PDB file of C-alpha atoms in Angstrom:
ATOM      1  CA  MET F   1     128.978 216.692 167.029  1.00  0.00           C
ATOM      2  CA  ARG F   2     131.073 213.879 168.507  1.00  0.00           C
ATOM      3  CA  THR F   3     133.883 212.573 166.362  1.00  0.00           C
ATOM      4  CA  ILE F   4     135.962 209.425 166.508  1.00  0.00           C
ATOM      5  CA  SER F   5     139.574 208.952 165.500  1.00  0.00           C
ATOM      6  CA  PRO F   6     140.502 206.549 162.662  1.00  0.00           C
ATOM      7  CA  ALA F   7     142.341 204.325 165.133  1.00  0.00           C
ATOM      8  CA  LYS F   8     139.303 204.160 167.423  1.00  0.00           C
ATOM      9  CA  ALA F   9     137.063 203.440 164.447  1.00  0.00           C
ATOM     10  CA  VAL F  10     139.245 200.473 163.464  1.00  0.00           C
ATOM     11  CA  ALA F  11     139.184 199.183 167.036  1.00  0.00           C
ATOM     12  CA  THR F  12     135.416 199.601 167.132  1.00  0.00           C
ATOM     13  CA  MET F  13     134.984 197.639 163.919  1.00  0.00           C
ATOM     14  CA  ALA F  14     137.189 194.851 165.252  1.00  0.00           C
ATOM     15  CA  LEU F  15     135.174 194.666 168.457  1.00  0.00           C
ATOM     16  CA  LEU F  16     131.918 194.679 166.543  1.00  0.00           C
ATOM     17  CA  ALA F  17     133.143 191.876 164.307  1.00  0.00           C
ATOM     18  CA  SER F  18     133.665 189.683 167.349  1.00  0.00           C
ATOM     19  CA  SER F  19     130.503 190.636 169.220  1.00  0.00           C
ATOM     20  CA  PHE F  20     127.785 191.400 166.711  1.00  0.00           C
ATOM     21  CA  ILE F  21     126.562 187.896 165.982  1.00  0.00           C
ATOM     22  CA  ILE F  22     126.678 186.766 169.612  1.00  0.00           C
ATOM     23  CA  PRO F  23     123.380 187.264 171.487  1.00  0.00           C
ATOM     24  CA  PRO F  24     123.636 189.144 174.804  1.00  0.00           C
ATOM     25  CA  ALA F  25     123.770 187.094 177.982  1.00  0.00           C
ATOM     26  CA  MET F  26     121.127 187.764 180.579  1.00  0.00           C
ATOM     27  CA  ALA F  27     123.961 188.164 183.076  1.00  0.00           C
ATOM     28  CA  ALA F  28     125.103 191.372 181.440  1.00  0.00           C
ATOM     29  CA  SER F  29     123.442 194.688 182.014  1.00  0.00           C
ATOM     30  CA  PRO F  30     120.103 194.424 180.240  1.00  0.00           C
ATOM     31  CA  ALA F  31     120.134 195.814 176.741  1.00  0.00           C
ATOM     32  CA  PRO F  32     117.341 198.166 175.764  1.00  0.00           C
ATOM     33  CA  ALA F  33     114.485 196.377 174.112  1.00  0.00           C
ATOM     34  CA  ALA F  34     114.329 196.673 170.351  1.00  0.00           C
ATOM     35  CA  PRO F  35     111.828 199.403 169.505  1.00  0.00           C
ATOM     36  CA  ALA F  36     108.420 198.393 168.333  1.00  0.00           C
ATOM     37  CA  ALA F  37     107.663 198.652 164.660  1.00  0.00           C
ATOM     38  CA  PRO F  38     106.969 202.312 163.891  1.00  0.00           C
ATOM     39  CA  ALA F  39     103.655 203.474 162.590  1.00  0.00           C
ATOM     40  CA  THR F  40     105.029 205.053 159.403  1.00  0.00           C
ATOM     41  CA  ALA F  41     107.730 204.122 156.907  1.00  0.00           C
ATOM     42  CA  ASP F  42     109.481 207.457 157.551  1.00  0.00           C
ATOM     43  CA  GLN F  43     110.270 206.296 161.076  1.00  0.00           C
ATOM     44  CA  ASN F  44     111.706 203.062 159.701  1.00  0.00           C
ATOM     45  CA  PRO F  45     113.461 204.155 156.493  1.00  0.00           C
ATOM     46  CA  LEU F  46     114.903 201.765 153.945  1.00  0.00           C
ATOM     47  CA  LEU F  47     118.688 201.758 154.287  1.00  0.00           C
ATOM     48  CA  ALA F  48     119.683 199.085 151.756  1.00  0.00           C
ATOM     49  CA  SER F  49     118.419 196.129 149.792  1.00  0.00           C
ATOM     50  CA  VAL F  50     120.146 192.914 148.787  1.00  0.00           C
ATOM     51  CA  ASN F  51     118.547 191.207 145.787  1.00  0.00           C
ATOM     52  CA  GLY F  52     115.349 193.022 146.665  1.00  0.00           C
ATOM     53  CA  GLN F  53     115.407 192.033 150.340  1.00  0.00           C
ATOM     54  CA  ASP F  54     114.997 195.203 152.385  1.00  0.00           C
ATOM     55  CA  ILE F  55     117.183 196.225 155.311  1.00  0.00           C
ATOM     56  CA  ARG F  56     115.560 198.996 157.322  1.00  0.00           C
ATOM     57  CA  LEU F  57     116.539 201.118 160.291  1.00  0.00           C
ATOM     58  CA  ASN F  58     114.682 198.828 162.675  1.00  0.00           C
ATOM     59  CA  ASP F  59     116.893 195.931 161.553  1.00  0.00           C
ATOM     60  CA  VAL F  60     119.932 197.971 162.540  1.00  0.00           C
ATOM     61  CA  ARG F  61     118.326 198.912 165.857  1.00  0.00           C
ATOM     62  CA  GLN F  62     117.605 195.271 166.633  1.00  0.00           C
ATOM     63  CA  ALA F  63     121.221 194.405 165.872  1.00  0.00           C
ATOM     64  CA  MET F  64     122.343 197.275 168.090  1.00  0.00           C
ATOM     65  CA  ALA F  65     120.311 195.901 171.008  1.00  0.00           C
ATOM     66  CA  THR F  66     122.440 192.719 170.974  1.00  0.00           C
ATOM     67  CA  MET F  67     125.713 194.584 171.409  1.00  0.00           C
ATOM     68  CA  PRO F  68     127.648 195.262 174.633  1.00  0.00           C
ATOM     69  CA  GLU F  69     126.626 198.421 176.445  1.00  0.00           C
ATOM     70  CA  GLN F  70     129.844 200.309 175.648  1.00  0.00           C
ATOM     71  CA  LEU F  71     129.227 199.866 171.920  1.00  0.00           C
ATOM     72  CA  ARG F  72     125.603 200.958 172.166  1.00  0.00           C
ATOM     73  CA  LYS F  73     126.848 204.295 173.494  1.00  0.00           C
ATOM     74  CA  LEU F  74     128.712 205.114 170.279  1.00  0.00           C
ATOM     75  CA  PRO F  75     127.187 207.903 168.161  1.00  0.00           C
ATOM     76  CA  ASP F  76     124.742 206.818 165.463  1.00  0.00           C
ATOM     77  CA  ASN F  77     126.888 208.234 162.666  1.00  0.00           C
ATOM     78  CA  ILE F  78     129.564 205.703 163.652  1.00  0.00           C
ATOM     79  CA  ILE F  79     127.613 202.629 164.679  1.00  0.00           C
ATOM     80  CA  VAL F  80     124.784 202.614 162.122  1.00  0.00           C
ATOM     81  CA  PRO F  81     127.017 202.413 158.990  1.00  0.00           C
ATOM     82  CA  ILE F  82     129.113 199.646 160.552  1.00  0.00           C
ATOM     83  CA  LEU F  83     126.081 197.572 161.493  1.00  0.00           C
ATOM     84  CA  LEU F  84     124.440 198.194 158.142  1.00  0.00           C
ATOM     85  CA  ASN F  85     127.531 196.898 156.352  1.00  0.00           C
ATOM     86  CA  GLN F  86     127.486 193.794 158.522  1.00  0.00           C
ATOM     87  CA  LEU F  87     123.809 193.176 157.802  1.00  0.00           C
ATOM     88  CA  VAL F  88     124.436 193.584 154.061  1.00  0.00           C
ATOM     89  CA  ASP F  89     127.379 191.157 154.247  1.00  0.00           C
ATOM     90  CA  GLN F  90     125.330 188.610 156.164  1.00  0.00           C
ATOM     91  CA  ARG F  91     122.396 188.839 153.777  1.00  0.00           C
ATOM     92  CA  ALA F  92     124.720 188.426 150.771  1.00  0.00           C
ATOM     93  CA  ILE F  93     126.372 185.364 152.327  1.00  0.00           C
ATOM     94  CA  GLN F  94     122.988 183.810 153.113  1.00  0.00           C
ATOM     95  CA  LEU F  95     121.800 184.317 149.542  1.00  0.00           C
ATOM     96  CA  ALA F  96     125.049 182.918 148.121  1.00  0.00           C
ATOM     97  CA  ALA F  97     124.796 179.887 150.392  1.00  0.00           C
ATOM     98  CA  THR F  98     121.196 179.270 149.327  1.00  0.00           C
ATOM     99  CA  LYS F  99     122.130 179.640 145.664  1.00  0.00           C
ATOM    100  CA  ALA F 100     124.865 177.047 146.159  1.00  0.00           C
ATOM    101  CA  GLY F 101     122.302 174.665 147.650  1.00  0.00           C
ATOM    102  CA  LEU F 102     123.987 174.508 151.025  1.00  0.00           C
ATOM    103  CA  ASP F 103     120.614 174.814 152.751  1.00  0.00           C
ATOM    104  CA  LYS F 104     119.715 171.419 151.260  1.00  0.00           C
ATOM    105  CA  GLN F 105     122.686 169.594 152.774  1.00  0.00           C
ATOM    106  CA  PRO F 106     121.645 167.315 155.673  1.00  0.00           C
ATOM    107  CA  ASP F 107     124.380 168.528 158.026  1.00  0.00           C
ATOM    108  CA  VAL F 108     123.514 172.171 157.349  1.00  0.00           C
ATOM    109  CA  GLN F 109     119.815 171.487 157.829  1.00  0.00           C
ATOM    110  CA  GLN F 110     120.621 169.809 161.132  1.00  0.00           C
ATOM    111  CA  GLN F 111     122.662 172.843 162.250  1.00  0.00           C
ATOM    112  CA  MET F 112     119.849 175.177 161.188  1.00  0.00           C
ATOM    113  CA  GLN F 113     117.343 173.087 163.138  1.00  0.00           C
ATOM    114  CA  GLN F 114     119.592 173.113 166.207  1.00  0.00           C
ATOM    115  CA  ALA F 115     119.982 176.885 165.926  1.00  0.00           C
ATOM    116  CA  SER F 116     116.213 177.272 165.674  1.00  0.00           C
ATOM    117  CA  GLN F 117     115.661 175.048 168.694  1.00  0.00           C
ATOM    118  CA  GLY F 118     118.328 176.925 170.627  1.00  0.00           C
ATOM    119  CA  ALA F 119     116.717 180.258 169.818  1.00  0.00           C
ATOM    120  CA  LEU F 120     113.334 178.974 170.997  1.00  0.00           C
ATOM    121  CA  GLN F 121     114.855 177.559 174.175  1.00  0.00           C
ATOM    122  CA  ASN F 122     116.674 180.816 174.926  1.00  0.00           C
ATOM    123  CA  ALA F 123     113.498 182.791 174.254  1.00  0.00           C
ATOM    124  CA  TYR F 124     111.590 180.678 176.801  1.00  0.00           C
ATOM    125  CA  LEU F 125     114.289 181.013 179.466  1.00  0.00           C
ATOM    126  CA  SER F 126     114.590 184.741 178.844  1.00  0.00           C
ATOM    127  CA  ALA F 127     110.819 185.190 179.086  1.00  0.00           C
ATOM    128  CA  GLN F 128     110.759 183.283 182.380  1.00  0.00           C
ATOM    129  CA  VAL F 129     113.867 184.756 184.006  1.00  0.00           C
ATOM    130  CA  ALA F 130     114.366 188.286 182.688  1.00  0.00           C
ATOM    131  CA  PRO F 131     111.234 189.741 184.350  1.00  0.00           C
ATOM    132  CA  THR F 132     112.519 188.548 187.745  1.00  0.00           C
ATOM    133  CA  LEU F 133     115.832 190.432 187.471  1.00  0.00           C
ATOM    134  CA  THR F 134     114.483 193.625 188.984  1.00  0.00           C
ATOM    135  CA  ASP F 135     116.245 196.103 191.244  1.00  0.00           C
ATOM    136  CA  ASP F 136     113.840 195.121 194.021  1.00  0.00           C
ATOM    137  CA  ALA F 137     114.758 191.436 193.619  1.00  0.00           C
ATOM    138  CA  VAL F 138     118.473 192.235 193.750  1.00  0.00           C
ATOM    139  CA  LYS F 139     117.947 194.421 196.822  1.00  0.00           C
ATOM    140  CA  ALA F 140     115.879 191.735 198.564  1.00  0.00           C
ATOM    141  CA  TYR F 141     118.578 189.130 197.932  1.00  0.00           C
ATOM    142  CA  TYR F 142     121.233 191.525 199.239  1.00  0.00           C
ATOM    143  CA  ASP F 143     119.245 192.274 202.392  1.00  0.00           C
ATOM    144  CA  LYS F 144     118.776 188.560 203.078  1.00  0.00           C
ATOM    145  CA  ASN F 145     122.275 187.328 202.318  1.00  0.00           C
ATOM    146  CA  TYR F 146     124.678 190.251 202.809  1.00  0.00           C
ATOM    147  CA  ALA F 147     123.288 193.158 204.812  1.00  0.00           C
ATOM    148  CA  ASN F 148     124.266 193.330 208.491  1.00  0.00           C
ATOM    149  CA  LYS F 149     126.407 190.200 208.146  1.00  0.00           C
ATOM    150  CA  PRO F 150     130.192 189.999 208.539  1.00  0.00           C
ATOM    151  CA  GLY F 151     132.241 189.792 205.394  1.00  0.00           C
ATOM    152  CA  ALA F 152     134.364 186.860 204.316  1.00  0.00           C
ATOM    153  CA  GLU F 153     137.474 185.719 206.162  1.00  0.00           C
ATOM    154  CA  GLU F 154     140.667 186.980 204.550  1.00  0.00           C
ATOM    155  CA  ILE F 155     144.220 185.759 205.009  1.00  0.00           C
ATOM    156  CA  HIS F 156     147.495 187.548 204.335  1.00  0.00           C
ATOM    157  CA  ALA F 157     150.184 185.030 203.476  1.00  0.00           C
ATOM    158  CA  ARG F 158     153.303 184.390 201.493  1.00  0.00           C
ATOM    159  CA  HIS F 159     154.637 181.138 200.136  1.00  0.00           C
ATOM    160  CA  ILE F 160     157.611 179.343 198.652  1.00  0.00           C
ATOM    161  CA  LEU F 161     156.762 177.061 195.734  1.00  0.00           C
ATOM    162  CA  VAL F 162     159.144 174.236 194.808  1.00  0.00           C
ATOM    163  CA  GLN F 163     158.882 171.188 192.568  1.00  0.00           C
ATOM    164  CA  THR F 164     159.367 168.318 195.015  1.00  0.00           C
ATOM    165  CA  GLU F 165     158.338 167.411 198.539  1.00  0.00           C
ATOM    166  CA  ALA F 166     161.984 166.911 199.440  1.00  0.00           C
ATOM    167  CA  GLU F 167     162.770 170.489 198.422  1.00  0.00           C
ATOM    168  CA  ALA F 168     159.853 171.760 200.492  1.00  0.00           C
ATOM    169  CA  ASN F 169     161.042 169.807 203.537  1.00  0.00           C
ATOM    170  CA  ASP F 170     164.504 171.296 203.073  1.00  0.00           C
ATOM    171  CA  VAL F 171     162.948 174.802 203.039  1.00  0.00           C
ATOM    172  CA  ILE F 172     161.141 174.042 206.309  1.00  0.00           C
ATOM    173  CA  LYS F 173     164.397 172.761 207.780  1.00  0.00           C
ATOM    174  CA  GLN F 174     166.133 176.023 206.827  1.00  0.00           C
ATOM    175  CA  LEU F 175     163.313 178.067 208.370  1.00  0.00           C
ATOM    176  CA  LYS F 176     163.592 176.119 211.589  1.00  0.00           C
ATOM    177  CA  GLY F 177     167.285 176.945 211.530  1.00  0.00           C
ATOM    178  CA  GLY F 178     166.547 180.649 211.464  1.00  0.00           C
ATOM    179  CA  ALA F 179     166.550 181.407 207.708  1.00  0.00           C
ATOM    180  CA  ASP F 180     164.551 184.432 206.513  1.00  0.00           C
ATOM    181  CA  PHE F 181     161.325 183.408 204.754  1.00  0.00           C
ATOM    182  CA  GLY F 182     161.356 186.304 202.284  1.00  0.00           C
ATOM    183  CA  GLN F 183     164.949 185.711 201.258  1.00  0.00           C
ATOM    184  CA  LEU F 184     164.314 181.997 200.719  1.00  0.00           C
ATOM    185  CA  ALA F 185     161.251 182.803 198.626  1.00  0.00           C
ATOM    186  CA  THR F 186     163.205 185.197 196.409  1.00  0.00           C
ATOM    187  CA  LYS F 187     165.977 182.643 196.016  1.00  0.00           C
ATOM    188  CA  LEU F 188     164.114 179.341 195.717  1.00  0.00           C
ATOM    189  CA  SER F 189     160.442 179.864 194.810  1.00  0.00           C
ATOM    190  CA  LYS F 190     159.312 178.708 191.370  1.00  0.00           C
ATOM    191  CA  ASP F 191     156.384 181.143 191.420  1.00  0.00           C
ATOM    192  CA  PRO F 192     157.802 184.001 189.354  1.00  0.00           C
ATOM    193  CA  GLY F 193     155.031 186.410 190.312  1.00  0.00           C
ATOM    194  CA  SER F 194     155.052 186.239 194.086  1.00  0.00           C
ATOM    195  CA  ALA F 195     158.769 185.379 194.271  1.00  0.00           C
ATOM    196  CA  LYS F 196     159.585 188.738 192.738  1.00  0.00           C
ATOM    197  CA  GLN F 197     156.969 190.620 194.760  1.00  0.00           C
ATOM    198  CA  ASN F 198     158.299 191.116 198.264  1.00  0.00           C
ATOM    199  CA  GLY F 199     159.535 187.614 198.936  1.00  0.00           C
ATOM    200  CA  GLY F 200     156.596 185.426 197.989  1.00  0.00           C
ATOM    201  CA  ASP F 201     153.920 187.775 199.340  1.00  0.00           C
ATOM    202  CA  LEU F 202     150.446 186.861 198.048  1.00  0.00           C
ATOM    203  CA  GLY F 203     148.673 189.764 199.744  1.00  0.00           C
ATOM    204  CA  TRP F 204     145.197 189.373 201.221  1.00  0.00           C
ATOM    205  CA  PHE F 205     142.960 186.686 199.708  1.00  0.00           C
ATOM    206  CA  LYS F 206     139.594 185.028 200.308  1.00  0.00           C
ATOM    207  CA  LYS F 207     138.650 181.360 200.205  1.00  0.00           C
ATOM    208  CA  GLY F 208     137.596 181.323 196.582  1.00  0.00           C
ATOM    209  CA  ASP F 209     140.823 182.987 195.473  1.00  0.00           C
ATOM    210  CA  MET F 210     142.997 179.965 196.246  1.00  0.00           C
ATOM    211  CA  LEU F 211     142.971 176.243 195.551  1.00  0.00           C
ATOM    212  CA  PRO F 212     141.064 174.397 198.315  1.00  0.00           C
ATOM    213  CA  THR F 213     144.160 172.553 199.601  1.00  0.00           C
ATOM    214  CA  PHE F 214     146.130 175.797 199.865  1.00  0.00           C
ATOM    215  CA  TRP F 215     143.257 177.618 201.590  1.00  0.00           C
ATOM    216  CA  ASP F 216     142.610 174.790 204.050  1.00  0.00           C
ATOM    217  CA  ALA F 217     146.247 174.745 205.082  1.00  0.00           C
ATOM    218  CA  ALA F 218     146.512 178.523 205.431  1.00  0.00           C
ATOM    219  CA  SER F 219     143.221 178.892 207.315  1.00  0.00           C
ATOM    220  CA  SER F 220     144.297 176.302 209.896  1.00  0.00           C
ATOM    221  CA  MET F 221     147.458 178.234 210.761  1.00  0.00           C
ATOM    222  CA  GLN F 222     147.955 181.046 213.245  1.00  0.00           C
ATOM    223  CA  PRO F 223     149.363 184.427 212.182  1.00  0.00           C
ATOM    224  CA  ASN F 224     153.166 184.640 212.132  1.00  0.00           C
ATOM    225  CA  SER F 225     153.561 180.886 211.675  1.00  0.00           C
ATOM    226  CA  TYR F 226     154.662 178.769 208.742  1.00  0.00           C
ATOM    227  CA  SER F 227     153.545 175.311 207.617  1.00  0.00           C
ATOM    228  CA  GLN F 228     155.366 172.477 209.367  1.00  0.00           C
ATOM    229  CA  THR F 229     154.682 170.049 206.511  1.00  0.00           C
ATOM    230  CA  PRO F 230     154.672 170.757 202.766  1.00  0.00           C
ATOM    231  CA  VAL F 231     151.338 171.584 201.125  1.00  0.00           C
ATOM    232  CA  HIS F 232     150.750 169.917 197.770  1.00  0.00           C
ATOM    233  CA  THR F 233     148.696 171.426 194.922  1.00  0.00           C
ATOM    234  CA  GLN F 234     148.645 170.973 191.176  1.00  0.00           C
ATOM    235  CA  TYR F 235     151.398 173.588 190.912  1.00  0.00           C
ATOM    236  CA  GLY F 236     153.881 171.809 193.163  1.00  0.00           C
ATOM    237  CA  TRP F 237     154.838 171.872 196.842  1.00  0.00           C
ATOM    238  CA  HIS F 238     154.255 174.939 198.990  1.00  0.00           C
ATOM    239  CA  VAL F 239     155.638 176.201 202.256  1.00  0.00           C
ATOM    240  CA  ILE F 240     153.172 178.812 203.554  1.00  0.00           C
ATOM    241  CA  GLN F 241     153.654 181.578 206.066  1.00  0.00           C
ATOM    242  CA  VAL F 242     150.512 183.262 207.412  1.00  0.00           C
ATOM    243  CA  LEU F 243     151.111 186.920 208.209  1.00  0.00           C
ATOM    244  CA  GLY F 244     147.639 187.916 209.335  1.00  0.00           C
ATOM    245  CA  LYS F 245     143.911 187.209 209.328  1.00  0.00           C
ATOM    246  CA  ARG F 246     140.905 189.519 209.247  1.00  0.00           C
ATOM    247  CA  THR F 247     137.216 189.673 208.472  1.00  0.00           C
ATOM    248  CA  ALA F 248     136.426 191.736 205.416  1.00  0.00           C
ATOM    249  CA  PRO F 249     133.812 194.502 205.757  1.00  0.00           C
ATOM    250  CA  THR F 250     130.289 193.766 204.623  1.00  0.00           C
ATOM    251  CA  PRO F 251     130.228 194.291 200.856  1.00  0.00           C
ATOM    252  CA  THR F 252     128.001 197.034 199.483  1.00  0.00           C
ATOM    253  CA  LEU F 253     124.995 196.475 197.278  1.00  0.00           C
ATOM    254  CA  ASP F 254     126.808 198.003 194.291  1.00  0.00           C
ATOM    255  CA  ALA F 255     129.812 195.725 194.811  1.00  0.00           C
ATOM    256  CA  THR F 256     127.637 192.597 194.843  1.00  0.00           C
ATOM    257  CA  ARG F 257     125.029 193.570 192.250  1.00  0.00           C
ATOM    258  CA  ASP F 258     126.514 191.585 189.341  1.00  0.00           C
ATOM    259  CA  GLN F 259     127.152 188.560 191.544  1.00  0.00           C
ATOM    260  CA  ILE F 260     123.572 188.648 192.815  1.00  0.00           C
ATOM    261  CA  ARG F 261     122.212 188.934 189.272  1.00  0.00           C
ATOM    262  CA  GLN F 262     124.210 185.847 188.315  1.00  0.00           C
ATOM    263  CA  LYS F 263     122.749 183.935 191.251  1.00  0.00           C
ATOM    264  CA  LEU F 264     119.222 185.060 190.448  1.00  0.00           C
ATOM    265  CA  ILE F 265     119.720 183.974 186.842  1.00  0.00           C
ATOM    266  CA  GLN F 266     120.963 180.546 187.912  1.00  0.00           C
ATOM    267  CA  ASP F 267     118.048 180.090 190.288  1.00  0.00           C
ATOM    268  CA  GLY F 268     115.575 181.345 187.696  1.00  0.00           C
ATOM    269  CA  VAL F 269     116.869 179.016 184.983  1.00  0.00           C
ATOM    270  CA  GLN F 270     116.689 176.023 187.325  1.00  0.00           C
ATOM    271  CA  LYS F 271     113.132 176.935 188.252  1.00  0.00           C
ATOM    272  CA  ALA F 272     112.151 177.417 184.592  1.00  0.00           C
ATOM    273  CA  VAL F 273     113.643 174.048 183.631  1.00  0.00           C
ATOM    274  CA  ALA F 274     111.855 172.318 186.509  1.00  0.00           C
ATOM    275  CA  ASN F 275     108.581 173.976 185.453  1.00  0.00           C
ATOM    276  CA  ALA F 276     109.035 172.831 181.851  1.00  0.00           C
ATOM    277  CA  LEU F 277     109.844 169.271 182.918  1.00  0.00           C
ATOM    278  CA  ALA F 278     106.736 169.179 185.120  1.00  0.00           C
ATOM    279  CA  GLN F 279     104.600 169.713 182.018  1.00  0.00           C
ATOM    280  CA  VAL F 280     105.961 166.797 179.980  1.00  0.00           C
ATOM    281  CA  LYS F 281     106.347 163.036 180.259  1.00  0.00           C
ATOM    282  CA  VAL F 282     109.956 161.874 180.073  1.00  0.00           C
ATOM    283  CA  VAL F 283     110.800 158.233 179.328  1.00  0.00           C
ATOM    284  CA  ARG F 284     114.427 157.127 179.556  1.00  0.00           C
ATOM    285  CA  TYR F 285     115.714 153.936 177.918  1.00  0.00           C
ATOM    286  CA  GLY F 286     118.465 151.570 178.922  1.00  0.00           C
ATOM    287  CA  PRO F 287     121.096 149.955 176.659  1.00  0.00           C
ATOM    288  CA  ASP F 288     118.651 147.128 175.918  1.00  0.00           C
ATOM    289  CA  GLY F 289     116.157 149.602 174.485  1.00  0.00           C
ATOM    290  CA  LYS F 290     113.648 149.018 177.259  1.00  0.00           C
ATOM    291  CA  PRO F 291     112.147 151.878 179.271  1.00  0.00           C
ATOM    292  CA  LEU F 292     113.840 152.449 182.602  1.00  0.00           C
ATOM    293  CA  PRO F 293     111.810 152.692 185.801  1.00  0.00           C
ATOM    294  CA  GLU F 294     110.536 156.211 186.437  1.00  0.00           C
ATOM    295  CA  ASN F 295     113.090 158.638 187.908  1.00  0.00           C
ATOM    296  CA  GLN F 296     115.993 156.284 187.167  1.00  0.00           C
ATOM    297  CA  PRO F 297     118.631 158.003 184.999  1.00  0.00           C
ATOM    298  CA  ALA F 298     119.968 156.316 181.892  1.00  0.00           C
ATOM    299  CA  HIS F 299     123.602 155.135 182.008  1.00  0.00           C
TER     300      HIS F 299
END
């Protein structure tokens, strides 16, 4: 039988405390569906009751289905008692809150209504999108957008980051005078990470890895050249030296699977929203309380 150390048990409980009440995102690996109600009570035994309200094994299983995959892999003798305790605690808090009349407070009722509406909305989106997130759909998207196509452009560069444009111009002046880029980076750069890593070396990066201004400047340069004018970003003023350029290999299906799922989810949600809007009549009103012309957004 698998065992778990006390330290790991404490860590597991801490992780459960932060994740249990949060529903799983569709972007994550799909959780196993909660099992259907069993035919006999023996298959769904009573585990606890709180003021006569039953908590059965199926309740624990449903809670387990909302957890991250790594937690669902824990042995039942570890995970079931922890989840049962959480369900008991939650039920006790709900009963205490009801006894105190908190469910009658307008702000609480509003929050409960919003939670109910959110659950219904999420259920609709999940019902519309989840069935489309198949392996075949992921593979088809990969074949259309990745397979047999070159990978992204990558740049190998290093930089010197300073606080003012005048300092950056002085760095460029020193480089033109024959100064070593790496030594200047180690001495002058305000970027503690790259300054301490081989003289400002940033390694290989893709377009999305850098701020647009930095990428645009670096991509316009030839290998073994440095920027002739300072490059400004939110972090300060940069002097960039491009060391090399290359085209990355075509990514594999496994490497892009999560990214593709995210894109399919985004597309599916947009389609589901558009479908829902097509079935209703929306009237928007201006500041004067009068209906706006159709398709004109409210300001």
